[in-house]
Tab-separated table of C-alpha atoms in Angstrom:
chain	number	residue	atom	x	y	z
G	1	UNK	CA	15.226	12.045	-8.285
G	2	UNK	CA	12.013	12.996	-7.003
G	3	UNK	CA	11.263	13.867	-3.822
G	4	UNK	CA	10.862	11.692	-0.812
G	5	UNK	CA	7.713	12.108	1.688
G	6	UNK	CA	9.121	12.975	5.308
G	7	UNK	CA	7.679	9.777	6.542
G	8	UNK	CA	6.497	6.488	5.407
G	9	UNK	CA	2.502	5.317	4.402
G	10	UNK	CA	3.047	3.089	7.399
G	11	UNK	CA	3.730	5.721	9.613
G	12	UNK	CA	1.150	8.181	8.166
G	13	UNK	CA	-1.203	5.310	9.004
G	14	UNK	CA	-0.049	5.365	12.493
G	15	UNK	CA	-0.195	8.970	13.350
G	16	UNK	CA	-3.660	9.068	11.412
G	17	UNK	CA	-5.324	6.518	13.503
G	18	UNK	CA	-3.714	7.981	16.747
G	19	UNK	CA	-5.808	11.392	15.807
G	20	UNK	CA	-9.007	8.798	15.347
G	21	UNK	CA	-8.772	7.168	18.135
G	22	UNK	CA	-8.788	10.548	20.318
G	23	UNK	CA	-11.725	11.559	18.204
G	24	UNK	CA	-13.514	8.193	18.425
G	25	UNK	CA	-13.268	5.616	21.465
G	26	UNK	CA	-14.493	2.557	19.815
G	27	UNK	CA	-11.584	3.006	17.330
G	28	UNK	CA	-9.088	-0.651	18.515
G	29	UNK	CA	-6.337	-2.001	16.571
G	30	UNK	CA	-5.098	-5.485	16.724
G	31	UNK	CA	-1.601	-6.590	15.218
G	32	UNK	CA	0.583	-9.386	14.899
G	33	UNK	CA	3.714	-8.146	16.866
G	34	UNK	CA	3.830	-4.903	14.493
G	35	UNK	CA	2.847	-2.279	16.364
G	36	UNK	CA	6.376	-0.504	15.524
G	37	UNK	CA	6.848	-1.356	12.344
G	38	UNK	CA	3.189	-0.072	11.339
G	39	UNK	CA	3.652	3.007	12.769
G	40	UNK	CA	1.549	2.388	15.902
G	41	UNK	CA	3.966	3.100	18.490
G	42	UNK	CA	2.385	6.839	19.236
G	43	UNK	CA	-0.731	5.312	19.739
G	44	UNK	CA	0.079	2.082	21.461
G	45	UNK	CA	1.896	4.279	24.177
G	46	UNK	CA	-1.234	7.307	24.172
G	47	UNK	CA	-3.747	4.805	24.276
G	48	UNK	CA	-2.479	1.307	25.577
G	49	UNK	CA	-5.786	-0.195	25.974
G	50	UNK	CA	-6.667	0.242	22.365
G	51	UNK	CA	-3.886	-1.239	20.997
G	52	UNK	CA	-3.820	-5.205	21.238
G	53	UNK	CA	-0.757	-7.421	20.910
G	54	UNK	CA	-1.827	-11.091	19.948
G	55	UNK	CA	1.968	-12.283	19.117
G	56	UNK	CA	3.198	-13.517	15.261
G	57	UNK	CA	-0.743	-15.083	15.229
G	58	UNK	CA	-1.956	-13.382	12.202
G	59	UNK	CA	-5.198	-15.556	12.466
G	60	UNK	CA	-6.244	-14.965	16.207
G	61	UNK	CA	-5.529	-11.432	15.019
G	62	UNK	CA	-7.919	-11.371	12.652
G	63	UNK	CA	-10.375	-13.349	14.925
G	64	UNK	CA	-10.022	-10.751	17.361
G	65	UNK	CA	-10.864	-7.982	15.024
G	66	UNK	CA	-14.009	-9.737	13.940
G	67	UNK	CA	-14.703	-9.945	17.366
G	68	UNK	CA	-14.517	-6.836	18.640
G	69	UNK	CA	-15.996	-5.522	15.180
G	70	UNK	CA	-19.265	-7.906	16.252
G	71	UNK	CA	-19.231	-5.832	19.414
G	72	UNK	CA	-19.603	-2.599	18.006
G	73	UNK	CA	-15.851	-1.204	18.160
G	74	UNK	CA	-14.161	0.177	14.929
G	75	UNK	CA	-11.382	-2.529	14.472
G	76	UNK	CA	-8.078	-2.184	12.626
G	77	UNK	CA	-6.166	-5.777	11.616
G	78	UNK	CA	-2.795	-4.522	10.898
G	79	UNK	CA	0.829	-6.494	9.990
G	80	UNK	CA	2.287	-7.112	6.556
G	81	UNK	CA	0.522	-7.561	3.163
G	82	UNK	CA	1.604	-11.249	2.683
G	83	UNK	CA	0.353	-12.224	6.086
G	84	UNK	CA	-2.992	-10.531	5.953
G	85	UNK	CA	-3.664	-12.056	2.609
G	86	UNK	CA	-2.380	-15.503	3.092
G	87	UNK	CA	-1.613	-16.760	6.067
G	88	UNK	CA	-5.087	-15.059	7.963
G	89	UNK	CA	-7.122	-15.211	4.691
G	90	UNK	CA	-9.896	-18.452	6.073
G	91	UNK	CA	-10.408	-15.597	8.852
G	92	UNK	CA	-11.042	-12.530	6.890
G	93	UNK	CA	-12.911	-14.616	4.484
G	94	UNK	CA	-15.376	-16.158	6.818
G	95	UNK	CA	-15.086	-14.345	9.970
G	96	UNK	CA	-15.068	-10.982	8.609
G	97	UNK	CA	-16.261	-10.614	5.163
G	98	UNK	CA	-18.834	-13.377	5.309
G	99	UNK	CA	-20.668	-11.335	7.709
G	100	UNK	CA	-19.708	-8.044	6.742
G	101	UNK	CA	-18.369	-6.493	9.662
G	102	UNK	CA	-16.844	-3.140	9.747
G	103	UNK	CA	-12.609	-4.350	10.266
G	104	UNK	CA	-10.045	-2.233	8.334
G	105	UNK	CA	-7.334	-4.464	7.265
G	106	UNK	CA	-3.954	-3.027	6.992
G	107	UNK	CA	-1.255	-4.469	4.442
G	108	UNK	CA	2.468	-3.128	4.927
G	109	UNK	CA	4.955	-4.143	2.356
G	110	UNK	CA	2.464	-4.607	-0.267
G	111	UNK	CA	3.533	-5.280	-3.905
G	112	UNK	CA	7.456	-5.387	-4.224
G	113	UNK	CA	7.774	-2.288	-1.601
G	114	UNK	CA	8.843	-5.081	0.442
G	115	UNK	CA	12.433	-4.672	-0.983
G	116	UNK	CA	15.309	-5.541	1.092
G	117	UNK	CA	12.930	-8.206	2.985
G	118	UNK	CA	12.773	-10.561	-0.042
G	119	UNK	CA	9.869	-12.541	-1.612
G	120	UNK	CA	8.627	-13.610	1.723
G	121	UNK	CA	7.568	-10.101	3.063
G	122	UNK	CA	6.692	-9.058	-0.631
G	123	UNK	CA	2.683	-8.521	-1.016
G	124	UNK	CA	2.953	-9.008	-4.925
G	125	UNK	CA	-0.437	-10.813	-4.771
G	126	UNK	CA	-2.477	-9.334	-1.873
G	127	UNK	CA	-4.481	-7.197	-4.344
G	128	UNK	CA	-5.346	-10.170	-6.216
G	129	UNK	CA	-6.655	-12.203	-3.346
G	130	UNK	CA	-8.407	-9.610	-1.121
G	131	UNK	CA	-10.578	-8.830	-4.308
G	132	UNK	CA	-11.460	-12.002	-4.777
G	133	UNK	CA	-13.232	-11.902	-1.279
G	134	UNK	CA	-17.498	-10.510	-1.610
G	135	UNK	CA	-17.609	-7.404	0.370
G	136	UNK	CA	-14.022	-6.215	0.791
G	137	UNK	CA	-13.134	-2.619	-0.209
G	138	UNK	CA	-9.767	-2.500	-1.647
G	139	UNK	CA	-7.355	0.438	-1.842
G	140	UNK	CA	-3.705	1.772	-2.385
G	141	UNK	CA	-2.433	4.392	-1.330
G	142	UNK	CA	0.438	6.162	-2.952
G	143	UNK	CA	1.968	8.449	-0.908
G	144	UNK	CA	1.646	9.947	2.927
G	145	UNK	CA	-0.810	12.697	2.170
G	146	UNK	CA	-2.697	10.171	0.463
G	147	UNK	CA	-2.525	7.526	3.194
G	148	UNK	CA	-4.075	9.700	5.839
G	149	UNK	CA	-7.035	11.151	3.771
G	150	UNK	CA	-7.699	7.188	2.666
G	151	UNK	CA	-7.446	6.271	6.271
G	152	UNK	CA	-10.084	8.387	7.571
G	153	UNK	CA	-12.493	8.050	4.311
G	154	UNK	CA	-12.351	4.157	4.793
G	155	UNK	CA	-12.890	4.060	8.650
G	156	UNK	CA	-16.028	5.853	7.779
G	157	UNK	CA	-16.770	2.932	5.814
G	158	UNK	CA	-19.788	0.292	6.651
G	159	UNK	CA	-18.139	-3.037	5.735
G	160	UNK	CA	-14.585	-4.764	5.809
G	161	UNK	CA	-11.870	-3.143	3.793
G	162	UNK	CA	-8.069	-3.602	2.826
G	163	UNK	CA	-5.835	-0.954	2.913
G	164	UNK	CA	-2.370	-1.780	1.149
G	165	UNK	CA	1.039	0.438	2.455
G	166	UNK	CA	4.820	0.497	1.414
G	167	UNK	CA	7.733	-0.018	3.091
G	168	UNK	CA	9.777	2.791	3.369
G	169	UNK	CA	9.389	6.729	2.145
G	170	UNK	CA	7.735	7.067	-0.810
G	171	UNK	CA	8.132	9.238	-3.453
G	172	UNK	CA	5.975	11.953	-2.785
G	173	UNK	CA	3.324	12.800	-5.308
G	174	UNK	CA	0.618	14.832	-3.637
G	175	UNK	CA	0.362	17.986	-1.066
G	176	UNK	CA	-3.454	17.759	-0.777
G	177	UNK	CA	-5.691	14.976	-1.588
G	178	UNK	CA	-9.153	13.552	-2.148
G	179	UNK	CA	-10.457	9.900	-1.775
G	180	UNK	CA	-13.883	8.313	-3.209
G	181	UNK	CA	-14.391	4.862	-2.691
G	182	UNK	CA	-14.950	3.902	-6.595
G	183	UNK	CA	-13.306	6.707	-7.854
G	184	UNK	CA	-10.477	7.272	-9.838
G	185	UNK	CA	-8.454	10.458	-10.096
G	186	UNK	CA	-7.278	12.230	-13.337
G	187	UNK	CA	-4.002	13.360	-12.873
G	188	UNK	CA	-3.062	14.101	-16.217
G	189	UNK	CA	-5.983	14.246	-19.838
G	190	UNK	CA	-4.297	13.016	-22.756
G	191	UNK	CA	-5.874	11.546	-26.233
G	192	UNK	CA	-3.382	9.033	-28.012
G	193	UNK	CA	-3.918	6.553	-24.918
G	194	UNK	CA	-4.822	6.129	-20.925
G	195	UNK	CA	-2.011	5.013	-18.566
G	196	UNK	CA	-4.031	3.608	-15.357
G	197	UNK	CA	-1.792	3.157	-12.432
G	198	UNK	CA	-2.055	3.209	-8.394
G	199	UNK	CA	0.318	3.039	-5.436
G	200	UNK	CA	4.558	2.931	-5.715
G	201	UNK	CA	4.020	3.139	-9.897
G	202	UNK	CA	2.233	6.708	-9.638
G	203	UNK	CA	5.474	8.716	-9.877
G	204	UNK	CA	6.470	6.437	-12.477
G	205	UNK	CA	3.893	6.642	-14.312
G	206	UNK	CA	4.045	10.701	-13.994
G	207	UNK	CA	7.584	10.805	-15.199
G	208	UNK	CA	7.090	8.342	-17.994
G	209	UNK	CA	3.831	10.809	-19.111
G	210	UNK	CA	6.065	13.906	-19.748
G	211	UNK	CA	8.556	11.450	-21.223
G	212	UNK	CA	5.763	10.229	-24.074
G	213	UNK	CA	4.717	14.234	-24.617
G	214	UNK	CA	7.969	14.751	-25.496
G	215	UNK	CA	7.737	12.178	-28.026
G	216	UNK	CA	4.723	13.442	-29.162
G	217	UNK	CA	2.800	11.089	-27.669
G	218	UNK	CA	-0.320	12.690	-25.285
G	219	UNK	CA	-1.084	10.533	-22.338
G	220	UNK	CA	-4.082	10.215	-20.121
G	221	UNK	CA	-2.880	9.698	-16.435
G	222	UNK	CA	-5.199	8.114	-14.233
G	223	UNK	CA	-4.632	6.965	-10.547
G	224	UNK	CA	-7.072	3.978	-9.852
G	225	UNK	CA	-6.541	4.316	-6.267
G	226	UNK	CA	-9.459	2.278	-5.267
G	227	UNK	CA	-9.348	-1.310	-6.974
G	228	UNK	CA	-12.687	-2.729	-5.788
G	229	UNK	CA	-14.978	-1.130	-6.485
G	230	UNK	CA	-13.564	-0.339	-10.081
G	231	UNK	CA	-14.536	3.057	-11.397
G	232	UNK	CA	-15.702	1.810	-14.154
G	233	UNK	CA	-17.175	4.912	-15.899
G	234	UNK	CA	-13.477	6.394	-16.150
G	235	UNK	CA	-12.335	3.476	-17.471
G	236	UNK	CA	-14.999	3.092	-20.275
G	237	UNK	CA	-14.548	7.038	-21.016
G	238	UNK	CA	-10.591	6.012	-21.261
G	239	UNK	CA	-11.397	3.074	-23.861
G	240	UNK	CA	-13.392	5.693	-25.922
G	241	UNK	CA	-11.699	8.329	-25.785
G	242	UNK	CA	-8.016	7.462	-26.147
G	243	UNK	CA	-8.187	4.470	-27.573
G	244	UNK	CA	-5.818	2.034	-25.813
G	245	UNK	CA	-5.318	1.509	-22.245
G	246	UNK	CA	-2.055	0.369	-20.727
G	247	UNK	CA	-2.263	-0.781	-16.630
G	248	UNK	CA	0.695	-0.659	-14.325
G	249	UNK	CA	1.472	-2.286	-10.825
G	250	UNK	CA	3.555	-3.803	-9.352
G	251	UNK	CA	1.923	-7.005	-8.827
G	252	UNK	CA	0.986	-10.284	-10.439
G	253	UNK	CA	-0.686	-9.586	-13.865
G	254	UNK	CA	-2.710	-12.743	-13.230
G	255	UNK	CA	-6.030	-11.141	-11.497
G	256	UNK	CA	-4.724	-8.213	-11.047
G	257	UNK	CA	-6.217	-4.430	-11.215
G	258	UNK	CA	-5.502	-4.978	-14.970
G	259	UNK	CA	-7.586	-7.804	-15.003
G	260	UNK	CA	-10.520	-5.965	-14.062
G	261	UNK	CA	-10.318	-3.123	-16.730
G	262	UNK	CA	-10.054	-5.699	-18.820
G	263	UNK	CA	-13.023	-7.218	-17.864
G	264	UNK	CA	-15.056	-3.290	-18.355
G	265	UNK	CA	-13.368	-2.457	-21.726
G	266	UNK	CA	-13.760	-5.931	-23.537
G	267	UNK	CA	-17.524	-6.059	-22.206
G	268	UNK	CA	-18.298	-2.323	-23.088
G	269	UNK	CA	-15.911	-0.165	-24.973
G	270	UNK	CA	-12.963	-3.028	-26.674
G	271	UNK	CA	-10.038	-1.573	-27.542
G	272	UNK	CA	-6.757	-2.429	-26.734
G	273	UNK	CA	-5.533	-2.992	-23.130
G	274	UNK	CA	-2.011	-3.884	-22.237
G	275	UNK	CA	-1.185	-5.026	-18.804
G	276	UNK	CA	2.226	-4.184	-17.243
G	277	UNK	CA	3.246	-5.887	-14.173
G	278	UNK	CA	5.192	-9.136	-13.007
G	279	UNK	CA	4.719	-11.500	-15.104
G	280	UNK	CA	3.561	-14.702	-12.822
G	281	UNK	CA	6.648	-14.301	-11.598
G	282	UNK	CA	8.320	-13.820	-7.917
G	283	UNK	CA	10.980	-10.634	-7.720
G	284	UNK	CA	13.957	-10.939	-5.427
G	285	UNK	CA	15.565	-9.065	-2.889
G	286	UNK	CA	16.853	-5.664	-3.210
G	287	UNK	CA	16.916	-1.860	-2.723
G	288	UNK	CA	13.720	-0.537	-4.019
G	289	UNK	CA	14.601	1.505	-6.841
G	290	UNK	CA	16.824	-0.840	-8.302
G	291	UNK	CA	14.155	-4.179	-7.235
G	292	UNK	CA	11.995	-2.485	-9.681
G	293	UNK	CA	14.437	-1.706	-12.568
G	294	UNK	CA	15.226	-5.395	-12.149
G	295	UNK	CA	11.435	-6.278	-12.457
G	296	UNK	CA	11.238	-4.092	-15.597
G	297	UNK	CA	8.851	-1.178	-13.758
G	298	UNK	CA	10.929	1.655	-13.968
G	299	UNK	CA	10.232	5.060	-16.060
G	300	UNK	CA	11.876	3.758	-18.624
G	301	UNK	CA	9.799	0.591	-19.271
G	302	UNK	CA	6.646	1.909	-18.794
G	303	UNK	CA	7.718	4.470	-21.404
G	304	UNK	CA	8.443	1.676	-24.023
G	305	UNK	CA	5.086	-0.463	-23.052
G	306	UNK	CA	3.056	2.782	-23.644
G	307	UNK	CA	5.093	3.709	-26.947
G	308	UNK	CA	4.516	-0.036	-28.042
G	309	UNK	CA	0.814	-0.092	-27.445
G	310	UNK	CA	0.265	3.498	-28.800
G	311	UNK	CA	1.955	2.085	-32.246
G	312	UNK	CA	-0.005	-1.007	-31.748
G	313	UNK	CA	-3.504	1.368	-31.713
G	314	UNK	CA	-2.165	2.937	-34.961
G	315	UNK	CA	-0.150	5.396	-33.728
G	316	UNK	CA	2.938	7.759	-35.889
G	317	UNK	CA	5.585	9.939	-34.766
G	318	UNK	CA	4.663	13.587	-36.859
């Protein structure tokens, strides 16, 4: 099993910000009773003033940040993915996007890394809506060393994004990074067909790679770690030079980051594009690892959706 970071994307959020906000005064977070759990414990005790408590009131909380953005501070909305996205959406809609102010807004528990907490904590659709909404960045980080670098890079950013975080460790996939809003990051070339993944599927995605090469199968890795806006460019070079493309998340397929390459290859480059995901479906409760075996994410499923669609494109084994 692959190694686990030392510490969680929520708490690399956390201790990230905390370093901000003794760089940079006008840096002010606002939760919903989740200081704790979003890692913001360091900085709530460092810097008490900056760190604002409205209760389990996800839309006063998102109010507040649109206030305080209005004002001139840097403001961070922070709880869980299905809360931001839903039950504060009217807010970030029309209080923050609408006039573009400069809130970061912090998911936890996005996609099925909600696990053990059930469907209710799961954020299997907060990509999906957030992208929907004119103005909003929206990124995934995959790992801790990713996390912080994305945290900085999109506090730098003029205009409301969404950040989306896991629950617990996650697997850890990089020891330095680099983060472009619109950019997407080769992590392995390949010519028979592109995987395009982000997020909790990355090491997946890795493993199930060197799993196809040994089939003779040479796959294009790429991490799409920002979903809006697309990098569309890698994604057209994909379609033409591999051939097929094959998306995986761990979301709703329905308007999902799939949906979007879909939208670049068919209008530019067609080839085909498979999109791996949940299938309009809700997942259940359980441990991570197994949660997405159960939801038909693991390795070993990606490996048979990329064999599938390479075979599809025309593919044969030598």
């Amino acid at each position: 099993m692959r190694e686990l970071d030392a510490v969680s994307t929520r708490v690399a959020f956390g201790e990230t910000l905390e370093k901000m906000a003794g760089e940079d005064e006008s840096i002010v977070v606002v939760s919903a009773d989740t200081a704790r759990s979003m890692g913001l414990k360091g900085m709530e005790k460092k810097y008490p003033e900056r760190v604002l408590n409205v209760g389990i009131a996800e839309q006063n909380m998102m109010t507040m940040a649109a206030g305080l953005a209005a004002d001139g501070f840097k403001a961070v909305a922070t709880t869980y993915a299905p809360f931001t996205c839903m039950r504060a959406l009217e807010e970030a809609r029309t209080f923050i996007a609408y006039p573009n102010l400069n809130v970061t807004v912090v998911g936890g528990m996005s996609g099925i890394t909600g696990s053990i907490e059930g469907v209710t904590h799961q954020g299997q659709e907060d990509i999906n809506i957030m992208c929907a909404i004119p103005n909003f960045v929206v990124a995934v980080a995959a790992d801790a060393c990713a996390t912080r670098e994305m945290v900085r890079v999109l506090m730098a950013h003029e205009g409301p994004v969404y950040l989306a975080l896991g629950r617990s460790q996650a697997h850890k996939v990089f020891d330095s990074y680099h983060f472009q809003i619109g950019k997407g990051l080769l992590m392995r070339d390949g010519r028979d067909l592109t995987i395009i993944t982000y997020g909790s599927m990355l090491w997946r995605c890795q493993e199930a790679a060197q799993e196809l090469a040994c089939r003779g199968i040479d796959v294009r890795l790429i991490e799409m770690p920002c979903i809006k806006p697309l990098d569309r460019d890698m994604v057209l070079a994909a379609a033409r030079e591999t051939g097929a493309i094959l998306t995986v998340e761990d979301r709703n397929v329905n308007g999902g980051m799939g949906s979007y390459v879909c939208q670049a290859v068919c209008a530019q480059a067609p080839v085909p594009v498979a999109c791996m995901g949940l299938p309009d479906t809700f997942a259940q409760s359980g441990l991570e690892d197994e949660l997405y075996e159960y939801c038909h994410l693991g390795t070993a499923d990606v490996v048979a959706a990329a064999e599938a669609l390479w075979r599809q494109k025309g593919g044969k084994q030598a």
